[in-house]
PDB file of C-alpha atoms in Angstrom:
ATOM      1  CA  MET A   1    -176.538  -6.994  -4.119  1.00  0.00           C
ATOM      2  CA  ARG A   2    -177.993  -5.878  -0.802  1.00  0.00           C
ATOM      3  CA  SER A   3    -178.116  -2.249  -1.955  1.00  0.00           C
ATOM      4  CA  LEU A   4    -180.090  -3.284  -5.057  1.00  0.00           C
ATOM      5  CA  GLY A   5    -182.736  -4.835  -2.794  1.00  0.00           C
ATOM      6  CA  THR A   6    -182.823  -1.684  -0.665  1.00  0.00           C
ATOM      7  CA  ALA A   7    -183.209   0.490  -3.778  1.00  0.00           C
ATOM      8  CA  ILE A   8    -186.048  -1.668  -5.117  1.00  0.00           C
ATOM      9  CA  GLY A   9    -187.752  -1.663  -1.709  1.00  0.00           C
ATOM     10  CA  ALA A  10    -187.453   2.126  -1.481  1.00  0.00           C
ATOM     11  CA  GLY A  11    -188.888   2.499  -4.998  1.00  0.00           C
ATOM     12  CA  VAL A  12    -191.879   0.287  -4.148  1.00  0.00           C
ATOM     13  CA  LEU A  13    -192.457   2.278  -0.955  1.00  0.00           C
ATOM     14  CA  LEU A  14    -192.438   5.565  -2.919  1.00  0.00           C
ATOM     15  CA  VAL A  15    -194.972   4.190  -5.416  1.00  0.00           C
ATOM     16  CA  VAL A  16    -197.270   3.033  -2.599  1.00  0.00           C
ATOM     17  CA  LEU A  17    -197.000   6.376  -0.790  1.00  0.00           C
ATOM     18  CA  ALA A  18    -197.687   8.301  -3.997  1.00  0.00           C
ATOM     19  CA  ALA A  19    -200.752   6.168  -4.650  1.00  0.00           C
ATOM     20  CA  CYS A  20    -202.020   6.781  -1.119  1.00  0.00           C
ATOM     21  CA  ALA A  21    -201.506  10.534  -1.440  1.00  0.00           C
ATOM     22  CA  THR A  22    -203.586  10.764  -4.610  1.00  0.00           C
ATOM     23  CA  SER A  23    -206.351   8.285  -3.798  1.00  0.00           C
ATOM     24  CA  THR A  24    -209.765   9.223  -2.464  1.00  0.00           C
ATOM     25  CA  PRO A  25    -210.208   8.104   1.148  1.00  0.00           C
ATOM     26  CA  VAL A  26    -212.947   5.577   1.823  1.00  0.00           C
ATOM     27  CA  GLY A  27    -215.181   6.272   4.790  1.00  0.00           C
ATOM     28  CA  PRO A  28    -218.734   7.125   5.777  1.00  0.00           C
ATOM     29  CA  GLY A  29    -220.475   8.820   2.870  1.00  0.00           C
ATOM     30  CA  ASN A  30    -217.585   8.091   0.501  1.00  0.00           C
ATOM     31  CA  SER A  31    -217.409   4.709  -1.179  1.00  0.00           C
ATOM     32  CA  GLY A  32    -214.127   5.457  -2.908  1.00  0.00           C
ATOM     33  CA  PRO A  33    -213.147   6.637  -6.364  1.00  0.00           C
ATOM     34  CA  THR A  34    -215.686   6.459  -9.173  1.00  0.00           C
ATOM     35  CA  LEU A  35    -214.708   5.650 -12.735  1.00  0.00           C
ATOM     36  CA  THR A  36    -216.647   7.482 -15.441  1.00  0.00           C
ATOM     37  CA  THR A  37    -216.456   5.828 -18.856  1.00  0.00           C
ATOM     38  CA  SER A  38    -219.013   7.914 -20.727  1.00  0.00           C
ATOM     39  CA  ALA A  39    -217.838   9.904 -23.720  1.00  0.00           C
ATOM     40  CA  GLU A  40    -220.566  12.454 -22.934  1.00  0.00           C
ATOM     41  CA  PRO A  41    -219.510  15.654 -21.149  1.00  0.00           C
ATOM     42  CA  THR A  42    -220.302  15.541 -17.428  1.00  0.00           C
ATOM     43  CA  SER A  43    -221.085  19.284 -17.267  1.00  0.00           C
ATOM     44  CA  THR A  44    -224.673  20.247 -16.538  1.00  0.00           C
ATOM     45  CA  GLY A  45    -224.402  23.268 -18.821  1.00  0.00           C
ATOM     46  CA  VAL A  46    -224.920  25.607 -15.871  1.00  0.00           C
ATOM     47  CA  GLU A  47    -221.797  27.540 -14.965  1.00  0.00           C
ATOM     48  CA  GLU A  48    -221.086  27.505 -11.261  1.00  0.00           C
ATOM     49  CA  PRO A  49    -219.699  30.682  -9.699  1.00  0.00           C
ATOM     50  CA  GLU A  50    -216.113  30.424  -8.445  1.00  0.00           C
ATOM     51  CA  PHE A  51    -217.240  31.586  -4.983  1.00  0.00           C
ATOM     52  CA  GLU A  52    -220.321  32.845  -3.252  1.00  0.00           C
ATOM     53  CA  SER A  53    -220.626  36.562  -2.673  1.00  0.00           C
ATOM     54  CA  PRO A  54    -219.915  37.417   0.967  1.00  0.00           C
ATOM     55  CA  VAL A  55    -222.500  40.204   0.748  1.00  0.00           C
ATOM     56  CA  PRO A  56    -225.658  38.960   2.486  1.00  0.00           C
ATOM     57  CA  PRO A  57    -228.988  38.927   0.646  1.00  0.00           C
ATOM     58  CA  GLY A  58    -230.430  42.439   0.719  1.00  0.00           C
ATOM     59  CA  GLY A  59    -226.992  43.978   1.265  1.00  0.00           C
ATOM     60  CA  LYS A  60    -225.650  46.538  -1.198  1.00  0.00           C
ATOM     61  CA  GLU A  61    -221.929  46.269  -1.984  1.00  0.00           C
ATOM     62  CA  VAL A  62    -219.940  49.494  -1.654  1.00  0.00           C
ATOM     63  CA  PRO A  63    -218.237  50.233  -5.006  1.00  0.00           C
ATOM     64  CA  GLU A  64    -214.445  49.705  -5.024  1.00  0.00           C
ATOM     65  CA  ASN A  65    -213.850  53.349  -5.951  1.00  0.00           C
ATOM     66  CA  ARG A  66    -215.397  54.364  -2.590  1.00  0.00           C
ATOM     67  CA  ILE A  67    -213.171  52.036  -0.524  1.00  0.00           C
ATOM     68  CA  ASP A  68    -209.706  53.125   0.594  1.00  0.00           C
ATOM     69  CA  ALA A  69    -207.925  49.927   1.631  1.00  0.00           C
ATOM     70  CA  ALA A  70    -204.340  51.178   1.332  1.00  0.00           C
ATOM     71  CA  ALA A  71    -203.697  50.375   5.026  1.00  0.00           C
ATOM     72  CA  VAL A  72    -204.991  46.790   4.760  1.00  0.00           C
ATOM     73  CA  PRO A  73    -202.309  44.111   4.291  1.00  0.00           C
ATOM     74  CA  GLU A  74    -202.251  42.498   0.862  1.00  0.00           C
ATOM     75  CA  GLY A  75    -204.399  39.376   0.733  1.00  0.00           C
ATOM     76  CA  ASN A  76    -206.853  40.534   3.410  1.00  0.00           C
ATOM     77  CA  PRO A  77    -210.481  40.907   2.325  1.00  0.00           C
ATOM     78  CA  THR A  78    -211.834  44.394   1.628  1.00  0.00           C
ATOM     79  CA  THR A  79    -215.442  43.546   0.755  1.00  0.00           C
ATOM     80  CA  THR A  80    -217.745  46.186   2.247  1.00  0.00           C
ATOM     81  CA  TRP A  81    -221.512  46.611   2.039  1.00  0.00           C
ATOM     82  CA  THR A  82    -224.448  48.434   3.572  1.00  0.00           C
ATOM     83  CA  GLU A  83    -227.676  47.002   4.908  1.00  0.00           C
ATOM     84  CA  GLY A  84    -231.135  48.458   5.383  1.00  0.00           C
ATOM     85  CA  ASP A  85    -231.228  52.229   4.842  1.00  0.00           C
ATOM     86  CA  GLY A  86    -227.409  52.336   4.564  1.00  0.00           C
ATOM     87  CA  SER A  87    -226.723  53.026   8.231  1.00  0.00           C
ATOM     88  CA  VAL A  88    -225.422  49.491   8.892  1.00  0.00           C
ATOM     89  CA  LEU A  89    -221.976  48.884   7.437  1.00  0.00           C
ATOM     90  CA  GLY A  90    -220.785  45.327   6.821  1.00  0.00           C
ATOM     91  CA  VAL A  91    -217.221  44.123   6.273  1.00  0.00           C
ATOM     92  CA  ILE A  92    -215.399  40.833   5.917  1.00  0.00           C
ATOM     93  CA  ALA A  93    -212.728  40.489   8.595  1.00  0.00           C
ATOM     94  CA  GLN A  94    -209.888  38.003   8.940  1.00  0.00           C
ATOM     95  CA  GLU A  95    -209.090  35.967  12.033  1.00  0.00           C
ATOM     96  CA  ALA A  96    -206.856  32.968  12.630  1.00  0.00           C
ATOM     97  CA  GLY A  97    -206.244  30.307  15.240  1.00  0.00           C
ATOM     98  CA  CYS A  98    -207.265  31.635  18.659  1.00  0.00           C
ATOM     99  CA  GLY A  99    -207.847  35.147  17.274  1.00  0.00           C
ATOM    100  CA  LYS A 100    -211.247  36.812  17.317  1.00  0.00           C
ATOM    101  CA  ALA A 101    -212.188  39.519  14.804  1.00  0.00           C
ATOM    102  CA  SER A 102    -214.180  42.644  15.585  1.00  0.00           C
ATOM    103  CA  VAL A 103    -214.901  45.940  13.878  1.00  0.00           C
ATOM    104  CA  GLU A 104    -214.661  49.505  15.219  1.00  0.00           C
ATOM    105  CA  ILE A 105    -215.885  52.742  13.665  1.00  0.00           C
ATOM    106  CA  ALA A 106    -212.955  55.065  14.427  1.00  0.00           C
ATOM    107  CA  GLU A 107    -214.337  58.225  12.809  1.00  0.00           C
ATOM    108  CA  GLN A 108    -217.379  59.423  10.870  1.00  0.00           C
ATOM    109  CA  ASN A 109    -217.711  62.736   9.083  1.00  0.00           C
ATOM    110  CA  ALA A 110    -219.329  64.102   5.922  1.00  0.00           C
ATOM    111  CA  GLN A 111    -216.559  62.706   3.670  1.00  0.00           C
ATOM    112  CA  VAL A 112    -215.350  59.435   5.233  1.00  0.00           C
ATOM    113  CA  VAL A 113    -216.114  56.573   7.571  1.00  0.00           C
ATOM    114  CA  LYS A 114    -212.924  55.146   9.094  1.00  0.00           C
ATOM    115  CA  VAL A 115    -213.244  51.457   9.955  1.00  0.00           C
ATOM    116  CA  VAL A 116    -210.703  49.439  11.956  1.00  0.00           C
ATOM    117  CA  LEU A 117    -210.719  45.649  11.597  1.00  0.00           C
ATOM    118  CA  VAL A 118    -209.310  44.304  14.862  1.00  0.00           C
ATOM    119  CA  GLU A 119    -207.989  40.812  15.527  1.00  0.00           C
ATOM    120  CA  THR A 120    -207.623  40.083  19.235  1.00  0.00           C
ATOM    121  CA  THR A 121    -205.490  37.137  20.349  1.00  0.00           C
ATOM    122  CA  PRO A 122    -205.111  35.730  23.877  1.00  0.00           C
ATOM    123  CA  LEU A 123    -202.236  37.161  25.910  1.00  0.00           C
ATOM    124  CA  ASP A 124    -201.217  33.767  27.291  1.00  0.00           C
ATOM    125  CA  GLN A 125    -201.241  32.310  23.723  1.00  0.00           C
ATOM    126  CA  PRO A 126    -202.425  28.714  24.177  1.00  0.00           C
ATOM    127  CA  VAL A 127    -201.815  26.171  21.437  1.00  0.00           C
ATOM    128  CA  CYS A 128    -204.032  27.270  18.544  1.00  0.00           C
ATOM    129  CA  THR A 129    -205.105  25.881  15.203  1.00  0.00           C
ATOM    130  CA  MET A 130    -203.553  27.265  12.027  1.00  0.00           C
ATOM    131  CA  ASP A 131    -206.836  28.004  10.235  1.00  0.00           C
ATOM    132  CA  ILE A 132    -207.890  31.337   8.761  1.00  0.00           C
ATOM    133  CA  ARG A 133    -211.514  32.437   8.940  1.00  0.00           C
ATOM    134  CA  TYR A 134    -213.332  35.333   7.271  1.00  0.00           C
ATOM    135  CA  PRO A 135    -216.306  36.317   9.441  1.00  0.00           C
ATOM    136  CA  PRO A 136    -218.775  38.942   8.220  1.00  0.00           C
ATOM    137  CA  LEU A 137    -219.121  41.771  10.758  1.00  0.00           C
ATOM    138  CA  THR A 138    -221.433  44.776  10.937  1.00  0.00           C
ATOM    139  CA  ALA A 139    -221.356  48.156  12.692  1.00  0.00           C
ATOM    140  CA  LYS A 140    -224.027  50.831  13.102  1.00  0.00           C
ATOM    141  CA  LEU A 141    -223.256  54.226  11.567  1.00  0.00           C
ATOM    142  CA  ASP A 142    -224.589  57.548  12.857  1.00  0.00           C
ATOM    143  CA  ALA A 143    -226.162  58.182   9.436  1.00  0.00           C
ATOM    144  CA  PRO A 144    -226.498  56.251   6.156  1.00  0.00           C
ATOM    145  CA  LEU A 145    -223.189  55.822   4.306  1.00  0.00           C
ATOM    146  CA  GLY A 146    -224.413  57.666   1.195  1.00  0.00           C
ATOM    147  CA  ASP A 147    -221.497  58.802  -0.998  1.00  0.00           C
ATOM    148  CA  ARG A 148    -218.906  58.772   1.783  1.00  0.00           C
ATOM    149  CA  THR A 149    -215.638  56.870   1.334  1.00  0.00           C
ATOM    150  CA  VAL A 150    -214.941  53.887   3.596  1.00  0.00           C
ATOM    151  CA  VAL A 151    -211.330  53.920   4.877  1.00  0.00           C
ATOM    152  CA  LEU A 152    -210.268  50.457   6.086  1.00  0.00           C
ATOM    153  CA  SER A 153    -207.355  49.696   8.398  1.00  0.00           C
ATOM    154  CA  THR A 154    -206.329  46.775  10.607  1.00  0.00           C
ATOM    155  CA  ARG A 155    -204.998  46.368  14.130  1.00  0.00           C
ATOM    156  CA  GLN A 156    -203.714  43.464  16.224  1.00  0.00           C
ATOM    157  CA  ASP A 157    -204.602  43.408  19.947  1.00  0.00           C
ATOM    158  CA  GLN A 158    -203.795  41.004  22.771  1.00  0.00           C
ATOM    159  CA  LYS A 159    -205.937  40.454  25.855  1.00  0.00           C
TER     160      LYS A 159
END
């Protein structure tokens, strides 16, 4: 009989925990869940984009066929653009926790611009958060990008 009470108590606890996990927290600026009873669609008719373009206003995205990202790990961003007259190259980098992203122009010639996305982490490795950030970075080229191919690669440094 005692095990039946324990089983019922455990079941009630699971239901309460499940309800807490799916409820909307109440706090400043959030008065709790809202119940909509209208049969009318709640859509405004305007389709929202899934995400905002990381290319800044006035930037011109480099076409995918002019980006060689074979050396970039899968899942890392490869968005690349130019600004102004094309002599400023922008990229989206990836950094996490205590890491700090930077960009280096490794080589420039008539055919390619080789770009290294560097993430530098502290040598003494303090306790860090587990977040991932995607900062936009820019680098000045010797001449406008034009029809050159951008070759992206990554590197991990410690300092």
